[in-house]
Steps between C-alpha positions, in 0.01 A plus 500: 500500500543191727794534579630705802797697591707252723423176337730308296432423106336226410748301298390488140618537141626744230585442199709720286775453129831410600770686283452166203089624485434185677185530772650364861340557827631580818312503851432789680712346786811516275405822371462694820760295760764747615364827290313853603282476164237744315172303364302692289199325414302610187157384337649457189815552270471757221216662707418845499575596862769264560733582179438881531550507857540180717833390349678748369480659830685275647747463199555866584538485865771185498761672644285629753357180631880361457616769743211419731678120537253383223666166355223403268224633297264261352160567274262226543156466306299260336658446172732218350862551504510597144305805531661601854853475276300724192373754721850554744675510176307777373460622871895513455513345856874367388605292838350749732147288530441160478177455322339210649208314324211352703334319196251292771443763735618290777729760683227797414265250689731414754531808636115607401562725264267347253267682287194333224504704192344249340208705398785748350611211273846512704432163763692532818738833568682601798428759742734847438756477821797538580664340778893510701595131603816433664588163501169392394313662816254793369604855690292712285185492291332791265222347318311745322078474490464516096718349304456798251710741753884458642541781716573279878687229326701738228844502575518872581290430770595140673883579486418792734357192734801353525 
């Protein structure tokens, strides 16, 4: 990843349904400003790894990252809004994530967490990460080698980082 521990985001977009099912976007500077957030960044929604392990892990450790002074949880990857809305709702994330699309890959790149899986018919994908910003200044980073594992970035393992 290109971005370090220390540095400030890069002001870009999400977008995500508002409670209508309309797609809106929001920056990343209005997003972060004045929170201690979670980012969990996943290849892929629906994926193998990050539906069986990724996310529900930290659906299951809420309260725990809450406690830690945890104000925001967000799950970014490189899907449209409508599938990051399909795949919380049957993640039964509720209001505890924020499932933030990244249709154009322009955060994932951003931060250079970009991977080509073009030849795997799947175009650009993000990095598996997870990071802790606090008021949009990155103070931690787990970003795992494979995208196929989540071991450093699961939340089991990050929330004992911070």
């Amino acid at each position: 990843m290109k971005i370090k521990e220390g540095e400030q985001l890069p002001n870009s977009e999400f977008y995500y349904l508002d409670s209508s099912g309309a797609a809106k976007k929001i920056t990343t500077a209005e997003v972060f400003k004045n929170h201690k957030t979670i980012v969990i960044g996943v290849p892929g929604a629906f994926t193998k790894v990050c539906s069986a392990k990724h996310l529900p892990g930290y659906v299951n450790n809420y309260e725990e990252a809450k406690n830690k002074g945890i104000t925001k949880i967000i799950c970014v990857s490189v899907n449209d809004p409508n599938v990051m809305k399909a795949w919380g709702d049957s993640q039964k994330v509720e209001d505890k994530i924020f499932m933030a699309a990244d249709p154009y890959c322009e955060f994932t790149k951003s931060i250079g967490a970009e991977i080509d899986r073009h030849d795997r018919g799947q175009g650009m994908r993000s990095a598996r990460y997870t990071m802790l910003i606090d008021n949009n200044v990155v103070k931690k980073i787990q970003a795992e080698e494979d995208t196929a594992t989540c071991e450093i970035s699961a939340a089991q393992n990050f929330l004992k980082l911070i």
